[in-house]
């Protein structure tokens, strides 16, 4: 487009597509950084100070401990006499696995720690063949089908007994091969067997404590754990949206509506602005509102990542109420990019919807100066 005056001809042309993309990405990143900051510094501390959050935390801790106690009372999990680690499930599962391996390394010791046989045979009343089937399913390379322990379960092969025994002998140490086989057995065999127990309990075979009838069952505790986790998760989703809403109000409504060019912060830094495609005038309020709505949709592409410091990246995808909104925002962003790269005036959907183009501020300042409007 060309504007002619008595003094000179000024060519008005759209900003480069790369600059447009960078401005959009800058707006999104500013939204993300500000939202995370508000979430972590203000919203989360306020949430964690509420009676609702504290009550859910107390119920969650009590339920996790009760569930673990049910396993202890059924001799399916063991802990050393260190009270502070009593309810550290991961650490005590590791101890339980080692006690299981110790039994199979020495053969004739107390079978108390043979937790797999204990569950399926002593508690459930299954035949020992059921246990041996599982041992071959997960540890065929380790177990000897020709020999059985006093419990009727298959023994470890002699070569692995030699590898594992030094781990339990004072002053002795496993070889490098032994350590490798030991870790392989613990991680891939024992934990797989233990998972069979957990799956069975979580199904139709709920587990109660034989020592304390006042305790709830394993699955009842699990239900309470899941309910409290869902409550807290929903709370984090809510404050994520509240943090995001506060930022977008300031960034896409307050700031653009309080400067005559209608620029966002990134547009001001990059020195670009929206003007009417036909008359090169700044946009009226109704079109600025449309631009702001599009900017909000763009920024929603990062809503799912606002609790990243609290949840970690991999756990963000357990929050569908956040990532589904972000997915829509990403789709709109992709569509916007396609339009910017394929239209004659590099117009995205929001420019087409507002009959506008994006131009460099320096050009518009020069244009208005020649028109006699000043800056």
XYZ file of C-alpha atoms in Angstrom:
375
model
C 0.000 0.000 0.000
C 1.198 3.531 -0.751
C 0.324 6.850 0.887
C 1.111 9.972 -1.157
C 1.698 13.458 0.341
C 3.065 16.663 -1.111
C 6.456 15.797 0.284
C 7.121 12.113 -0.331
C 5.720 8.686 -1.048
C 5.769 6.251 1.898
C 5.426 2.527 1.269
C 3.520 0.758 4.034
C 4.140 -2.986 4.056
C 3.567 -5.789 6.576
C 6.239 -6.833 9.057
C 8.318 -9.879 8.161
C 6.712 -13.244 9.011
C 9.712 -14.217 11.167
C 9.265 -11.097 13.250
C 5.558 -11.827 13.583
C 6.237 -15.345 14.818
C 8.854 -14.153 17.310
C 6.467 -11.538 18.721
C 3.744 -14.156 19.192
C 6.181 -16.554 20.866
C 7.451 -13.728 23.106
C 3.895 -12.955 24.236
C 3.379 -16.629 25.036
C 6.658 -16.935 26.941
C 5.977 -13.772 28.940
C 2.576 -15.189 29.868
C 4.133 -18.489 30.873
C 6.929 -16.991 32.992
C 4.609 -14.554 34.754
C 1.993 -17.265 35.374
C 4.551 -19.677 36.847
C 5.889 -16.888 39.059
C 2.434 -16.010 40.414
C 1.577 -19.703 40.808
C 4.704 -20.503 42.832
C 5.145 -17.275 44.805
C 1.546 -16.376 45.615
C -1.140 -18.874 44.597
C 0.442 -22.100 45.839
C 1.495 -20.778 49.268
C -2.016 -19.400 49.799
C -3.563 -22.728 48.776
C -1.244 -24.713 51.051
C -2.189 -22.519 53.993
C -5.907 -23.282 53.652
C -7.658 -25.746 56.006
C -8.877 -27.656 52.925
C -5.348 -28.377 51.729
C -4.046 -29.268 55.193
C -6.974 -31.597 55.873
C -6.466 -33.400 52.566
C -2.754 -33.701 53.295
C -3.425 -35.226 56.697
C -5.929 -37.736 55.287
C -3.528 -38.621 52.467
C -0.634 -39.265 54.868
C -2.814 -41.266 57.261
C -4.208 -43.360 54.389
C -0.807 -44.088 52.858
C 0.503 -45.153 56.255
C -2.574 -47.295 56.909
C -2.190 -48.992 53.546
C 1.481 -49.688 54.228
C 0.650 -50.988 57.707
C -1.746 -53.530 56.172
C 1.176 -54.865 54.124
C 3.398 -55.021 57.227
C 0.736 -56.841 59.228
C 0.411 -59.421 56.450
C 4.217 -59.933 56.256
C 4.285 -58.674 52.678
C 6.539 -55.723 53.424
C 9.369 -55.410 55.948
C 11.234 -52.531 57.525
C 14.264 -52.215 59.747
C 13.798 -50.900 63.255
C 14.170 -47.287 62.208
C 10.908 -45.539 62.946
C 11.580 -42.564 60.686
C 11.735 -44.880 57.653
C 8.858 -47.097 58.658
C 6.475 -45.615 56.096
C 8.986 -45.099 53.305
C 7.430 -47.635 50.942
C 10.152 -47.468 48.265
C 13.000 -47.991 50.727
C 11.210 -50.830 52.483
C 10.244 -52.548 49.248
C 13.952 -52.561 48.460
C 14.628 -54.166 51.877
C 11.859 -56.708 51.290
C 13.367 -57.679 47.937
C 16.800 -58.167 49.492
C 15.359 -60.327 52.278
C 13.613 -62.432 49.628
C 16.886 -62.896 47.723
C 18.685 -63.769 50.953
C 16.250 -66.603 51.594
C 16.929 -68.081 48.158
C 20.666 -67.574 48.508
C 20.881 -69.716 51.664
C 17.938 -72.049 51.142
C 17.296 -73.418 54.610
C 16.764 -70.137 56.474
C 13.543 -68.859 58.006
C 10.985 -68.575 55.216
C 9.309 -65.516 56.796
C 10.706 -63.289 54.083
C 9.463 -65.392 51.176
C 6.699 -62.847 50.597
C 5.500 -64.130 47.203
C 4.796 -67.681 48.437
C 3.323 -66.258 51.624
C 0.756 -64.191 49.743
C -0.375 -66.672 47.136
C -0.216 -69.852 49.254
C -0.627 -68.835 52.906
C -2.996 -65.902 52.470
C -4.880 -66.752 49.266
C -4.741 -70.528 49.580
C -3.352 -71.119 46.088
C -1.300 -74.178 45.201
C 2.493 -73.731 45.178
C 2.451 -74.525 41.435
C 0.858 -71.101 40.951
C 3.939 -69.510 42.520
C 6.342 -71.611 40.468
C 4.531 -70.602 37.298
C 5.110 -66.968 38.187
C 8.779 -67.654 38.975
C 9.284 -69.164 35.546
C 7.262 -66.399 33.902
C 9.492 -63.646 35.257
C 12.709 -65.406 36.214
C 13.131 -68.524 34.085
C 16.871 -67.853 33.718
C 17.324 -67.666 37.485
C 15.278 -70.562 38.869
C 16.128 -74.273 38.719
C 13.055 -76.347 37.825
C 14.719 -79.552 39.036
C 15.126 -78.461 42.665
C 12.695 -77.113 45.225
C 12.962 -75.373 48.598
C 11.222 -76.707 51.745
C 8.292 -74.501 50.685
C 8.004 -76.335 47.387
C 9.148 -73.352 45.307
C 11.927 -73.663 42.769
C 15.433 -72.988 44.051
C 17.791 -70.489 42.527
C 20.297 -71.929 40.108
C 23.625 -72.658 41.755
C 25.484 -70.080 39.675
C 23.252 -67.281 40.981
C 23.479 -68.496 44.575
C 27.267 -68.098 44.246
C 26.793 -64.628 42.785
C 24.354 -63.444 45.486
C 25.674 -65.019 48.714
C 28.603 -62.611 49.218
C 26.134 -59.724 49.487
C 24.869 -61.173 52.775
C 28.180 -62.341 54.250
C 30.034 -59.984 56.549
C 33.351 -58.896 55.082
C 32.484 -60.269 51.671
C 31.394 -58.467 48.512
C 29.743 -59.461 45.265
C 31.696 -59.436 42.019
C 30.796 -56.985 39.272
C 28.900 -59.756 37.480
C 27.186 -60.608 40.741
C 26.079 -57.000 41.254
C 24.717 -56.878 37.734
C 22.749 -60.129 38.145
C 21.572 -59.072 41.603
C 20.177 -55.789 40.289
C 18.601 -57.566 37.339
C 16.895 -60.073 39.628
C 15.690 -57.433 42.065
C 14.388 -54.996 39.441
C 13.042 -57.329 36.776
C 12.114 -60.491 38.660
C 11.178 -59.617 42.223
C 9.422 -56.335 41.449
C 7.459 -58.043 38.681
C 6.386 -60.733 41.146
C 5.475 -58.110 43.727
C 3.432 -56.286 41.094
C 1.390 -59.463 40.695
C 0.529 -59.228 44.394
C -0.470 -55.563 44.096
C -2.618 -56.260 41.033
C -4.316 -59.153 42.808
C -5.026 -57.096 45.934
C -6.303 -54.151 43.914
C -8.689 -56.419 42.059
C -11.239 -58.573 43.817
C -8.936 -59.797 46.598
C -8.823 -56.882 49.006
C -6.517 -57.253 52.005
C -7.215 -56.598 55.690
C -4.861 -56.508 58.637
C -4.965 -59.774 60.632
C -3.504 -57.953 63.655
C -5.595 -54.794 63.849
C -9.294 -55.082 62.849
C -9.708 -51.333 63.365
C -7.655 -50.621 60.272
C -9.420 -50.159 56.954
C -8.669 -52.522 54.096
C -5.875 -51.919 51.601
C -8.300 -50.870 48.867
C -10.302 -48.611 51.173
C -7.097 -46.775 52.045
C -6.192 -46.620 48.357
C -9.570 -45.055 47.571
C -8.949 -42.355 50.180
C -5.457 -41.720 48.809
C -6.834 -41.286 45.293
C -9.645 -39.017 46.481
C -7.271 -36.683 48.330
C -4.859 -36.655 45.386
C -7.750 -35.721 43.079
C -8.802 -32.936 45.443
C -5.303 -31.486 45.540
C -4.876 -31.934 41.798
C -8.107 -30.038 41.147
C -6.881 -27.278 43.460
C -3.634 -26.952 41.519
C -5.586 -26.816 38.269
C -7.759 -24.037 39.716
C -4.832 -21.883 40.868
C -3.085 -22.509 37.536
C -6.063 -20.969 35.776
C -6.286 -18.147 38.319
C -2.594 -17.311 37.821
C -3.030 -17.459 34.048
C -6.169 -15.298 34.161
C -4.477 -12.578 36.198
C -1.564 -12.435 33.752
C -3.672 -12.357 30.582
C -5.908 -9.609 31.989
C -2.862 -7.449 32.545
C -1.001 -8.456 29.400
C -3.757 -8.684 26.804
C -6.487 -6.374 28.114
C -5.136 -3.717 30.484
C -1.936 -2.922 28.588
C -3.319 -2.916 25.005
C -6.403 -0.952 26.054
C -4.389 1.716 27.842
C -2.112 2.677 24.950
C -3.415 4.282 21.771
C -1.677 1.755 19.488
C -3.223 -1.254 21.225
C 0.142 -3.020 21.579
C 1.003 -5.908 23.882
C 4.293 -5.721 25.766
C 6.083 -7.874 23.167
C 4.721 -5.757 20.346
C 6.002 -2.609 22.057
C 9.446 -4.168 22.527
C 9.540 -5.407 18.903
C 8.020 -2.109 17.698
C 5.167 -3.514 15.633
C 1.478 -2.621 15.685
C -1.885 -3.453 14.158
C -3.541 -0.978 11.793
C -6.625 -1.130 9.590
C -5.747 -2.642 6.227
C -7.735 -0.078 4.242
C -7.290 3.282 5.988
C -4.153 2.612 8.096
C -5.933 3.870 11.210
C -5.479 2.260 14.624
C -8.125 -0.326 15.383
C -11.353 0.477 17.232
C -12.018 -1.109 20.623
C -14.162 -3.959 19.280
C -11.310 -5.135 17.036
C -8.776 -4.769 19.838
C -11.016 -7.035 21.876
C -10.914 -9.659 19.113
C -7.106 -9.416 18.989
C -6.953 -9.869 22.762
C -9.140 -12.972 22.604
C -6.877 -14.483 19.951
C -3.829 -13.650 22.081
C -5.413 -15.431 25.041
C -6.030 -18.520 22.897
C -2.390 -18.448 21.754
C -1.143 -18.136 25.331
C -3.372 -21.007 26.467
C -0.940 -23.330 24.668
C 1.301 -23.163 27.760
C -1.394 -23.426 30.446
C -0.552 -27.117 30.949
C 3.017 -26.210 31.998
C 2.197 -23.624 34.680
C 2.574 -26.149 37.578
C 5.826 -27.547 36.100
C 7.971 -26.658 39.134
C 5.522 -28.440 41.426
C 4.660 -31.478 39.295
C 7.705 -31.922 37.064
C 7.388 -32.224 33.292
C 6.359 -35.894 33.031
C 3.553 -35.532 35.587
C 2.005 -32.544 33.802
C 0.169 -34.933 31.509
C -1.780 -36.274 34.472
C -3.728 -32.984 34.446
C -6.182 -33.304 31.528
C -8.092 -30.184 32.576
C -4.968 -28.221 31.646
C -3.426 -30.007 28.696
C -6.680 -30.318 26.715
C -6.991 -26.516 26.724
C -3.342 -26.201 25.697
C -3.914 -28.643 22.858
C -6.609 -26.357 21.414
C -4.263 -23.364 21.780
C -1.499 -25.203 19.916
C -3.872 -26.104 17.070
C -4.901 -22.442 16.711
C -1.227 -21.388 16.748
C -0.444 -23.818 13.928
C -3.393 -22.501 11.902
C -2.215 -18.924 12.515
C 1.285 -19.788 11.269
C -0.117 -21.343 8.085
C -2.123 -18.191 7.337
C 0.810 -15.859 8.056
C 2.991 -17.779 5.606
C 0.353 -18.182 2.890
C -1.586 -14.880 2.685
C -0.425 -11.945 0.560
C -0.240 -9.485 3.440
C 0.986 -12.084 5.956
C -2.331 -11.929 7.780
C -3.128 -14.489 10.441
C -6.663 -15.417 11.443
C -6.826 -12.591 13.945
C -5.791 -10.014 11.323
C -8.307 -11.370 8.830
C -11.001 -11.230 11.531
C -10.159 -7.576 12.305
C -9.358 -6.445 8.721
C -5.891 -5.412 9.897
C -2.217 -5.880 9.108
C 0.870 -5.843 11.313
C 3.420 -3.195 10.401
C 6.618 -1.816 11.912
C 6.023 1.135 14.221
C 8.801 3.101 12.531
C 6.848 3.098 9.265
C 3.623 4.198 10.933
C 5.389 6.941 12.900
C 6.836 8.277 9.656
C 3.470 7.980 7.925
C 1.627 9.927 10.633
C 4.389 12.505 10.772
C 3.957 13.175 7.072
C 0.209 13.291 7.562
C 0.822 16.062 10.097
C -0.455 14.081 13.126
C 2.860 13.953 14.970
C 3.804 10.796 16.859
